Amino acid sequence: LAVTRLVLASSVLRLEPQEIDRRVAARAKVLECSQQEVLQQNAQEPSLLDYRDKSISELGERMEAVGRLSQAAAGVPASDPLQQEHRNAALTLLNRCPIMQRTPISTFQSNWDYLLSIGLDDAAIWAAVQKQPELMTRDLRGQTMQLKADWLQQELGLPFADFIASYTTFITHATC
């Protein structure tokens, strides 16, 4: 199935087999997973192999950024080097949610800052991200999400922060 979807991704059809192999191997190295796992991720998110070398190095930067968010949730000072357990947590999330592999780092940080501003602490944000990693790929400051937050407050009397903490998966499944 993974190979079938890979082949059906029109952009991948333009690539030489050696280039596909090289990109799969490079992604596997950065993500510290097998090449088969990279192909399975690509089946979920066919555009992952569209990216060239620049995006593969950016993937390493995303892993670092997500690892830093994990560290913040654990109360580790930002000045400390990235600890292996938080690097592993980032790798797990990036492997579990392939769309995070192409989400700009600025989106992660902007969403984290927004969630802090509405009253969640680092640990609560990390818990929500663990439940639903796609939370960090959405524009939480955008008009659609703000309309949803207003509706929750107005109709249900539920602050957006409480909704995210308790019902994280609904944020990414409803109209976002």
XYZ file of C-alpha atoms in Angstrom:
176
model
C 0.000 0.000 0.000
C 2.770 2.465 0.899
C 4.533 1.851 -2.413
C 1.250 2.205 -4.299
C 0.534 5.612 -2.771
C 4.140 6.614 -3.294
C 3.857 5.811 -6.992
C 0.524 7.623 -7.261
C 2.021 10.832 -5.906
C 2.529 12.637 -9.218
C 5.581 14.572 -8.101
C 7.375 11.369 -7.146
C 6.773 9.996 -10.652
C 9.166 12.639 -11.985
C 12.014 11.348 -9.809
C 14.563 8.766 -10.829
C 14.508 5.616 -8.652
C 17.991 6.462 -7.331
C 16.764 9.898 -6.245
C 13.786 8.371 -4.437
C 16.130 5.948 -2.677
C 18.491 8.795 -1.729
C 15.671 10.928 -0.313
C 14.188 8.010 1.611
C 17.601 7.166 3.074
C 18.284 10.808 4.021
C 14.903 11.169 5.759
C 15.406 7.854 7.574
C 18.782 9.045 8.851
C 17.445 12.363 10.169
C 14.353 10.743 11.703
C 16.353 7.819 13.083
C 13.921 5.286 11.639
C 13.925 2.624 8.953
C 13.456 3.343 5.271
C 10.253 1.286 5.406
C 8.903 3.657 8.068
C 9.710 6.621 5.818
C 7.747 4.979 2.993
C 4.821 4.399 5.360
C 4.909 8.054 6.419
C 4.958 9.076 2.788
C 1.839 6.983 2.237
C 0.084 9.143 4.857
C 1.557 12.394 3.547
C 2.556 11.862 -0.140
C 4.303 15.206 -0.512
C 7.077 14.368 1.986
C 9.462 13.089 -0.675
C 8.874 16.172 -2.838
C 11.292 18.063 -0.666
C 14.924 18.259 -1.576
C 18.034 18.415 0.576
C 17.115 21.784 2.105
C 13.932 20.354 3.553
C 15.779 17.332 4.911
C 18.131 19.612 6.851
C 15.095 21.651 7.944
C 13.596 18.408 9.231
C 16.529 18.160 11.627
C 15.813 21.726 12.735
C 12.130 20.845 13.301
C 13.177 17.878 15.403
C 15.355 20.211 17.469
C 12.524 22.754 17.846
C 9.970 20.135 18.931
C 12.539 18.657 21.326
C 13.024 22.096 22.864
C 9.255 22.401 23.370
C 9.311 19.022 25.125
C 12.118 20.267 27.352
C 10.192 23.439 28.180
C 7.247 21.301 29.265
C 9.564 19.373 31.575
C 10.851 22.609 33.102
C 14.331 22.359 31.601
C 15.864 25.819 31.053
C 16.007 26.888 27.402
C 19.751 27.478 27.740
C 20.413 23.788 28.469
C 21.450 21.531 25.578
C 18.732 19.330 24.103
C 18.500 16.195 26.240
C 18.204 12.783 24.588
C 14.825 11.958 26.141
C 13.338 15.145 24.650
C 15.023 14.506 21.305
C 13.420 11.051 21.346
C 10.024 12.553 22.228
C 10.346 14.891 19.238
C 11.325 12.031 16.928
C 8.336 10.034 18.140
C 5.952 12.900 17.401
C 7.467 13.645 14.000
C 7.265 9.983 13.050
C 3.708 9.651 14.381
C 2.436 12.787 12.644
C 4.142 13.188 9.253
C 2.493 16.546 8.542
C 4.605 17.963 11.389
C 7.657 17.147 9.295
C 6.808 19.978 6.915
C 5.161 22.435 9.286
C 7.269 25.594 9.678
C 9.096 25.907 12.986
C 7.561 29.360 13.360
C 4.099 27.713 13.429
C 5.149 25.448 16.314
C 6.471 28.395 18.299
C 3.551 30.685 17.449
C 1.025 28.056 18.520
C 2.964 27.315 21.711
C 3.087 31.032 22.547
C -0.628 31.407 21.799
C -1.541 28.465 24.027
C 0.569 29.970 26.820
C -1.206 33.311 26.323
C -4.664 31.760 26.799
C -3.695 30.176 30.086
C -2.193 26.749 29.420
C 1.190 26.008 30.941
C 4.042 24.216 29.152
C 3.143 20.824 30.634
C -0.538 21.117 29.625
C 0.438 22.121 26.091
C 2.828 19.194 25.792
C 0.127 16.826 27.067
C -2.282 18.150 24.420
C 0.362 17.793 21.709
C 1.045 14.219 22.838
C -2.677 13.456 22.424
C -3.034 15.276 19.096
C 0.235 16.330 17.421
C -1.655 18.022 14.567
C -2.623 20.715 17.065
C 0.772 22.306 16.421
C 0.289 22.300 12.642
C -2.884 24.449 12.660
C -3.145 28.218 12.677
C -4.477 28.606 16.196
C -4.480 32.396 15.887
C -6.420 32.285 12.611
C -9.959 33.504 12.076
C -11.542 30.037 11.894
C -9.987 28.926 15.162
C -10.895 32.206 16.854
C -14.518 31.820 15.725
C -14.476 28.328 17.203
C -13.020 29.664 20.468
C -15.673 32.389 20.620
C -18.452 29.864 19.955
C -17.175 27.548 22.705
C -17.139 30.408 25.182
C -20.483 31.853 24.123
C -22.526 28.674 23.621
C -20.924 26.272 26.083
C -19.326 28.653 28.555
C -16.078 26.767 27.980
C -12.840 28.744 27.724
C -10.722 27.705 24.740
C -7.835 26.687 27.007
C -10.083 24.289 28.913
C -11.444 22.868 25.689
C -7.946 22.208 24.350
C -6.840 20.636 27.617
C -9.883 18.351 27.804
C -10.961 17.749 24.214
C -7.767 18.154 22.190
C -8.705 15.813 19.343
C -11.827 17.819 18.459
C -9.716 20.859 17.619
C -8.248 19.220 14.531
C -11.294 17.200 13.471
C -13.887 19.928 13.241
C -13.790 22.720 10.669
C -10.292 24.109 11.033
